Amino acid sequence: MSKRIVVVGAGVGGLATAARLSKDSHIVEVLEKLSCCGGRNNIIEDKGFRFDTGPSFVMMPDLFEELFSYCGENIKDYLDLRALDPSYKIFYPDGDMLTVHKDSNRTKEELERIEPGSGIKFDAFIKEVTRIYNEIRPLLWKCFTPWTMANPRYWPLVTKIRAFDSYWGLAKRFFKSEKLSYAFTFEAMFMGVSPFETPAFYSVISYADHVQKIFHPMGGMYKVPLALESLGRKFGAKYRYNCEVTNIKRAGDSFLLDVRDRQIEAENLVINADYAYAKTDLLKCHIPKYKYSCSVYLLYLGLKTKISGLAHHNLFFAQDLRKNLNQIFKDKSLSFDPSFYVHVPTVTDPSLAPEGKDILYILVPVPNLQENKEDVSVNEDKIRSIVFDKINRRLGINLEDLIEVEHRFYPQDFVSRYNIKYGATFGLAHNLMQSAFLRPINFDRKYKNLYFVGASTQPGGGLPVVIAGSKIVADLINRGR
């Protein structure tokens, strides 16, 4: 039976959910605060440069393919995904560099140079993370409650997925050097957590990285939300932009949504806004004292010319990475020896910049705004100078002289533009007590026909996992949960 469904938020989770539900013959309307789709997966266009503002790579393409297959479509008709080679480069503070290739045999040659014998250890590590991935993958499309663990069926899973080991601890079982241990756990930072705190089962990212590989959608990452919007439109979904929902209240068996100077009624409601913000600010509910991910300071640079020496993805590690992580996640203070990420999409996709020019997207992890001790904007000149100096020394350039266009994005911008609680870029932290069975569920226990999708709900953050979450929500609605 067809249902009328309102989706609040046109982020990737909201768009994917709308596409599925429209395909299932429901009447779907999407309300979005911004003037365009995508949420954090957005775009800035300036003087011929097209800067992707959020996610910068596609992993686990099979989860993207599942969504299009669900809708009876071929993903290749919507997205041109190209596997990167090399996948990325890591620049160590001592001048060393590690290149991770699409061909794992070439990667192992790189590893052996840094730690003799690590090629065999790499094979063993990949075997273990593949085993963990195979345990976890079937769970990505299921909604669990804390009470699920009362079912003896799931008890062995705790040890199988190494729930009580850390990501760092898992890597250290295989690699002696800190250089390689960090090389196989840095992905935790892109979930907004420290590898010393996140559970070992998040090593599924290492599986995706080294087994499934890393992809780029030609035309830029903004092609992803555009494809999902187009998918939904094909099956009748309606999208209303510049349509911010400021309050939600229950009215009988329906919901009343405050939108500017009027109200919209929804019989079934899916919220793709930031979970913590939605619960406290829209629904006026009390929430537990969650732990939140870090935030980021972002620089989007359009360069006057091409540069050499960088791959599509690049990691620059701090001199003392453990100290850097502690400053971000424990001390809540800014680091003046930061690790940072440099995205150069024009290495693969020259169409994103005018001919003969490059894009640099620089991401510096910083504390979120909850009890943080220092303001990024007050210290940004110093941070920017440190980051530029590291790049200049490695590449032999003067980056400042090459800038034609520059845009900056601060932790506070995640609050004002995207309604992200505390500017925590990646939502709720992915620690043990906020993962899997213990992460916020996709339906509301108090209100029937209220659902949640996005990075802070099950199954977790990251584009492919959020897309898997959209199937959870569609299944719940179709079953009348």
XYZ file of C-alpha atoms in Angstrom:
481
model
C 0.000 0.000 0.000
C 1.335 3.419 -0.985
C 2.278 5.777 1.853
C 2.862 9.518 1.966
C 6.374 10.139 3.257
C 8.284 13.337 3.984
C 12.082 13.230 4.106
C 13.804 16.059 5.993
C 17.224 16.628 4.465
C 18.607 15.993 0.985
C 21.951 14.623 2.108
C 23.103 11.337 0.609
C 21.104 9.358 3.195
C 17.912 11.281 2.506
C 18.343 11.098 -1.260
C 19.022 7.351 -1.213
C 16.024 6.725 1.047
C 13.772 8.854 -1.165
C 14.903 6.943 -4.252
C 14.170 3.551 -2.676
C 10.772 4.570 -1.312
C 9.751 6.190 -4.607
C 10.727 3.012 -6.433
C 8.506 1.154 -3.953
C 5.565 3.306 -5.177
C 5.320 5.572 -2.133
C 4.569 9.294 -2.463
C 7.793 10.987 -1.363
C 8.587 14.646 -0.759
C 12.074 15.819 0.282
C 12.516 19.100 2.188
C 15.988 20.660 2.176
C 17.343 23.749 3.921
C 19.924 24.512 1.227
C 19.325 25.564 -2.371
C 20.619 22.249 -3.716
C 20.978 18.582 -2.812
C 23.926 16.830 -1.203
C 24.188 18.108 2.361
C 27.868 17.907 3.319
C 28.521 16.259 -0.068
C 28.292 19.615 -1.809
C 30.121 21.845 -4.271
C 31.645 25.333 -4.617
C 32.036 26.731 -8.133
C 34.308 29.716 -8.693
C 36.119 30.947 -11.841
C 35.935 27.560 -13.523
C 37.081 25.616 -10.449
C 34.656 23.069 -9.020
C 35.489 22.177 -5.432
C 33.847 19.153 -3.832
C 33.290 20.306 -0.267
C 32.741 17.062 1.644
C 33.513 13.393 0.915
C 36.403 13.063 -1.496
C 36.407 9.389 -2.515
C 34.168 6.414 -3.170
C 34.825 3.162 -1.307
C 32.771 -0.037 -1.198
C 31.264 0.522 -4.664
C 29.202 -2.628 -4.206
C 27.026 -0.766 -1.689
C 26.394 1.965 -4.264
C 25.591 -0.693 -6.850
C 23.097 -2.329 -4.469
C 21.094 0.913 -4.283
C 20.833 1.251 -8.060
C 19.994 -2.449 -8.417
C 17.250 -2.036 -5.788
C 15.777 0.627 -8.044
C 16.151 -1.530 -11.154
C 18.832 0.707 -12.611
C 22.428 0.303 -13.798
C 24.846 2.456 -11.825
C 26.958 2.927 -14.967
C 24.121 4.972 -16.472
C 24.527 7.471 -13.605
C 28.138 7.365 -12.383
C 31.485 6.794 -14.054
C 33.584 5.357 -11.220
C 37.324 5.091 -11.879
C 39.683 3.082 -9.663
C 42.648 5.220 -8.631
C 46.263 4.250 -9.178
C 48.056 5.040 -7.027
C 45.414 4.974 -4.318
C 47.260 7.515 -2.187
C 50.619 8.698 -0.867
C 51.688 9.057 2.749
C 54.341 11.656 3.564
C 56.199 10.951 6.804
C 57.826 13.752 8.824
C 61.332 12.253 8.409
C 61.160 12.725 4.629
C 60.120 9.146 3.855
C 57.100 8.416 1.681
C 54.814 5.415 1.178
C 52.847 4.986 -2.043
C 49.848 2.651 -1.873
C 49.160 1.237 -5.320
C 46.149 -0.374 -6.915
C 48.391 -3.396 -7.461
C 48.980 -4.875 -3.989
C 52.254 -6.464 -5.115
C 53.668 -3.007 -5.781
C 52.349 -1.874 -2.406
C 54.143 -4.767 -0.721
C 57.413 -3.670 -2.360
C 56.909 -0.295 -0.731
C 56.168 -1.896 2.649
C 59.277 -4.098 2.478
C 61.422 -1.023 1.953
C 60.164 0.405 5.250
C 59.898 -2.828 7.260
C 61.563 -5.981 5.920
C 59.197 -8.950 6.115
C 56.099 -6.789 6.114
C 54.944 -8.061 2.720
C 53.951 -11.389 4.242
C 52.470 -9.577 7.237
C 50.410 -7.466 4.826
C 48.906 -10.624 3.315
C 48.038 -11.903 6.800
C 46.552 -8.544 7.774
C 44.398 -8.433 4.641
C 43.259 -11.997 5.296
C 42.134 -11.004 8.798
C 40.332 -7.785 7.780
C 38.644 -9.700 4.941
C 37.369 -12.213 7.495
C 36.048 -9.365 9.670
C 34.433 -7.713 6.642
C 32.654 -10.935 5.717
C 31.250 -11.150 9.264
C 30.071 -7.542 9.248
C 28.763 -7.054 5.712
C 25.459 -8.949 6.219
C 24.771 -6.772 9.262
C 24.964 -3.490 7.343
C 21.338 -3.777 6.200
C 19.843 -4.633 9.595
C 18.647 -2.413 12.427
C 19.684 -3.640 15.861
C 18.775 -2.540 19.374
C 20.925 -2.986 22.502
C 18.563 -5.811 23.438
C 19.640 -7.703 20.321
C 22.700 -8.770 22.273
C 20.389 -10.753 24.553
C 20.009 -13.153 21.640
C 22.650 -15.903 22.026
C 22.895 -16.052 18.255
C 24.945 -12.840 18.282
C 27.232 -13.576 21.237
C 30.014 -15.248 19.210
C 30.031 -12.213 16.901
C 31.601 -10.043 19.605
C 34.835 -11.985 19.502
C 34.695 -12.736 15.776
C 34.752 -9.052 14.887
C 37.292 -8.184 17.616
C 34.884 -5.759 19.278
C 37.142 -5.233 22.297
C 40.361 -4.714 20.329
C 41.319 -1.311 18.987
C 42.021 -0.614 15.317
C 45.572 0.316 16.350
C 45.950 -2.861 18.396
C 44.907 -4.971 15.403
C 47.484 -3.316 13.137
C 50.235 -3.790 15.726
C 49.582 -7.538 15.678
C 50.955 -7.544 12.137
C 53.349 -4.598 11.785
C 56.285 -3.742 14.042
C 56.950 -0.202 12.879
C 54.750 2.706 13.859
C 55.077 3.976 10.296
C 53.148 1.027 8.910
C 50.780 0.764 11.865
C 49.692 4.354 11.226
C 49.535 3.675 7.477
C 46.941 0.964 8.084
C 44.867 2.836 10.687
C 44.878 6.488 9.581
C 41.420 5.940 8.046
C 40.000 6.218 11.571
C 40.713 9.949 11.395
C 38.305 10.142 8.464
C 35.568 8.802 10.705
C 36.519 11.556 13.128
C 38.074 9.297 15.784
C 41.463 8.136 16.980
C 42.692 4.672 15.889
C 43.602 4.094 19.534
C 39.926 4.357 20.508
C 37.940 3.000 17.588
C 37.146 -0.753 17.597
C 39.116 -3.138 15.415
C 36.059 -4.022 13.344
C 36.388 -0.653 11.622
C 39.335 -2.279 9.856
C 36.712 -3.072 7.217
C 37.887 0.274 5.816
C 41.331 -1.264 5.282
C 39.627 -4.126 3.458
C 37.792 -1.685 1.208
C 40.955 0.331 0.658
C 43.284 -2.538 -0.273
C 40.908 -5.182 -1.669
C 38.042 -3.286 -3.296
C 40.241 -0.199 -3.974
C 39.440 3.534 -3.995
C 37.343 5.174 -6.715
C 36.639 8.628 -8.089
C 33.380 9.563 -9.865
C 34.361 11.429 -13.018
C 32.976 14.948 -12.898
C 33.586 15.081 -9.145
C 32.058 13.785 -5.930
C 29.038 16.041 -6.376
C 27.977 13.666 -9.138
C 26.934 11.239 -6.372
C 24.079 13.303 -4.866
C 23.061 14.488 -8.331
C 22.779 10.841 -9.428
C 20.683 9.957 -6.373
C 18.411 12.958 -6.899
C 17.935 11.941 -10.545
C 17.201 8.374 -9.452
C 14.475 9.567 -7.097
C 12.959 11.906 -9.667
C 12.651 9.038 -12.127
C 10.240 7.315 -9.750
C 8.316 10.430 -8.771
C 10.088 11.869 -5.716
C 9.563 15.611 -5.260
C 12.296 17.930 -3.947
C 11.751 21.290 -2.293
C 14.878 23.367 -1.731
C 15.335 26.506 0.402
C 12.800 24.794 2.634
C 14.262 24.588 6.138
C 12.321 22.685 8.793
C 12.699 24.510 12.128
C 10.438 22.464 14.418
C 8.648 19.116 14.439
C 5.797 18.136 16.726
C 3.380 15.251 16.978
C -0.254 15.918 16.078
C -2.420 12.846 16.523
C -1.094 10.159 14.199
C 0.843 12.661 12.083
C 3.689 15.158 12.407
C 3.532 18.914 11.885
C 6.669 20.468 10.422
C 7.299 24.201 10.754
C 8.620 25.510 7.448
C 9.048 29.280 7.295
C 5.594 30.780 7.946
C 3.519 27.640 7.509
C 3.213 24.012 8.532
C 3.484 20.791 6.535
C 1.783 17.614 7.707
C 3.572 14.276 7.413
C 2.030 10.875 8.051
C 5.447 9.186 7.819
C 8.644 11.079 8.492
C 12.277 10.289 7.689
C 14.873 12.633 9.185
C 18.224 12.928 7.428
C 19.306 15.975 9.410
C 22.143 15.502 11.898
C 20.747 13.055 14.462
C 21.714 14.938 17.634
C 20.462 18.249 16.195
C 17.205 16.638 15.041
C 16.490 15.131 18.447
C 17.290 18.239 20.502
C 16.409 21.165 18.243
C 13.659 19.826 15.987
C 11.927 17.267 18.206
C 12.804 18.929 21.559
C 13.909 15.610 23.061
C 16.530 14.846 25.668
C 19.495 12.819 24.375
C 22.237 10.875 26.163
C 25.643 12.415 26.694
C 27.082 11.219 23.407
C 30.692 11.456 22.325
C 31.190 13.381 19.112
C 33.695 13.115 16.288
C 36.304 15.752 15.628
C 35.732 18.707 13.335
C 37.901 19.901 10.463
C 39.407 23.100 9.089
C 39.177 23.111 5.291
C 40.990 25.043 2.582
C 39.833 24.894 -1.040
C 42.542 26.230 -3.343
C 42.354 26.844 -7.075
C 45.900 27.071 -8.436
C 47.177 29.095 -11.379
C 49.175 26.151 -12.656
C 49.693 22.399 -12.370
C 51.959 21.048 -9.646
C 53.804 17.734 -9.470
C 54.667 15.346 -6.659
C 51.198 14.684 -5.254
C 48.776 11.839 -5.937
C 44.984 12.170 -6.063
C 44.955 11.544 -2.267
C 47.801 12.479 0.088
C 48.401 12.193 3.832
C 50.962 14.311 5.665
C 51.693 12.879 9.120
C 52.625 14.942 12.176
C 56.050 14.613 13.777
C 54.347 13.133 16.835
C 51.103 11.637 15.534
C 50.063 10.158 18.870
C 50.370 13.587 20.499
C 48.454 15.133 17.603
C 45.600 12.654 18.071
C 45.515 13.206 21.833
C 45.309 16.970 21.309
C 42.316 16.592 19.000
C 40.352 13.921 20.829
C 41.363 14.202 24.486
C 42.807 17.639 25.227
C 40.437 19.423 22.796
C 43.281 21.745 21.826
C 44.695 22.807 18.480
C 47.867 21.160 17.248
C 50.618 23.238 15.736
C 52.180 20.062 14.370
C 49.066 18.735 12.619
C 48.527 15.770 10.397
C 46.505 16.743 7.348
C 45.055 15.451 4.093
C 45.504 16.937 0.624
C 43.060 16.047 -2.136
C 44.131 16.823 -5.719
C 41.204 15.548 -7.811
C 42.539 17.172 -10.976
C 45.265 14.497 -11.062
C 42.512 12.133 -12.230
C 39.808 14.532 -13.382
C 41.145 17.672 -15.143
C 37.559 18.750 -15.915
C 37.238 20.106 -12.359
C 39.537 23.078 -13.096
C 40.343 25.355 -16.025
C 42.880 23.864 -18.438
C 46.407 23.790 -17.057
C 45.321 24.401 -13.450
C 44.945 22.313 -10.307
C 42.695 22.046 -7.272
C 43.988 21.444 -3.754
C 41.506 20.564 -1.017
C 43.295 20.588 2.344
C 41.663 19.043 5.422
C 43.106 19.546 8.904
C 41.412 17.576 11.729
C 40.690 19.840 14.726
C 38.626 19.500 17.932
C 34.864 19.900 17.686
C 33.183 22.851 19.398
C 32.127 20.959 22.527
C 34.361 22.262 25.317
C 37.157 23.075 22.890
C 39.905 25.307 24.221
C 40.912 27.310 21.150
C 39.211 28.959 18.184
C 40.442 27.767 14.795
C 39.678 31.106 13.129
C 41.860 32.962 15.650
C 44.792 30.609 15.004
C 44.207 29.840 11.342
C 47.068 31.956 9.968
C 49.527 29.938 12.049
C 47.945 26.599 11.104
C 47.747 27.575 7.443
C 51.401 28.643 7.460
C 52.526 25.347 9.054
C 50.546 23.294 6.531
C 51.801 25.321 3.559
C 55.390 25.062 4.809
C 55.193 21.254 4.962
C 53.788 21.093 1.431
C 56.348 23.590 0.112
C 59.302 21.691 1.577
C 58.150 18.376 0.110
C 57.283 19.732 -3.335
C 59.824 22.541 -3.695
C 57.155 25.173 -4.420
C 55.718 28.334 -2.881
C 52.042 27.420 -2.614
C 50.957 30.921 -1.602
C 52.191 32.343 -4.920
C 50.198 29.779 -6.905
C 46.750 30.495 -5.441
C 44.174 32.001 -7.797
C 41.024 31.152 -5.819
C 40.656 30.323 -2.125
C 37.710 29.326 0.062
C 37.831 28.372 3.743
C 35.484 26.372 5.938
C 35.536 26.327 9.743
C 34.000 24.115 12.457
C 31.351 26.767 13.115
C 30.323 26.603 9.445
C 29.229 22.997 9.947
C 26.811 24.310 12.580
C 25.442 27.265 10.641
C 25.263 25.642 7.196
C 24.495 22.000 7.984
C 23.102 22.087 11.558
C 25.816 19.694 12.744
C 25.900 19.494 16.551
C 29.148 21.007 17.860
C 30.472 21.173 14.312
C 31.378 17.480 14.673
C 32.008 16.870 10.978
C 31.510 13.093 11.083
C 28.598 13.102 13.562
C 28.669 10.851 16.608
C 32.050 9.295 17.310
C 32.590 5.707 16.209
C 33.743 4.351 19.561
C 32.708 0.976 20.951
C 29.727 2.285 22.934
C 28.357 4.113 19.877
C 28.840 1.401 17.272
C 26.819 -1.474 15.872
C 24.060 -2.523 18.323
C 24.711 0.559 20.484
C 24.513 3.236 17.783
C 21.211 5.157 17.575
C 18.591 3.026 15.864
C 16.782 4.001 12.667
C 13.292 4.312 14.133
C 11.916 6.278 17.060
C 10.798 4.277 20.072
C 8.351 6.955 21.210
C 6.709 8.033 17.962
C 5.431 5.578 15.397
C 6.296 6.279 11.733
C 9.373 8.388 12.607
C 12.700 7.217 11.141
C 16.327 8.362 11.009
C 19.020 7.917 8.385
C 22.523 9.362 8.280
C 26.054 9.156 9.634
C 25.087 9.204 13.323
C 22.578 6.345 13.079
C 23.012 2.687 12.235
C 24.947 1.293 10.529
C 27.370 4.273 10.739
C 29.143 7.019 8.824
C 30.695 7.234 5.374
C 28.843 7.393 2.056
C 28.507 3.644 1.351
C 27.439 2.824 4.905
C 24.891 5.647 4.972
C 23.519 4.306 1.685
C 23.176 0.901 3.377
C 21.269 2.710 6.155
C 18.774 3.940 3.571
C 17.829 0.330 2.886
C 17.273 -0.260 6.595
C 14.831 2.650 6.701
C 13.041 1.634 3.487
C 12.626 -1.897 4.814
C 11.263 -0.640 8.156
C 8.694 1.557 6.383
C 7.675 -1.183 3.969
C 7.179 -3.579 6.862
C 5.151 -1.003 8.773
C 7.579 -0.843 11.711
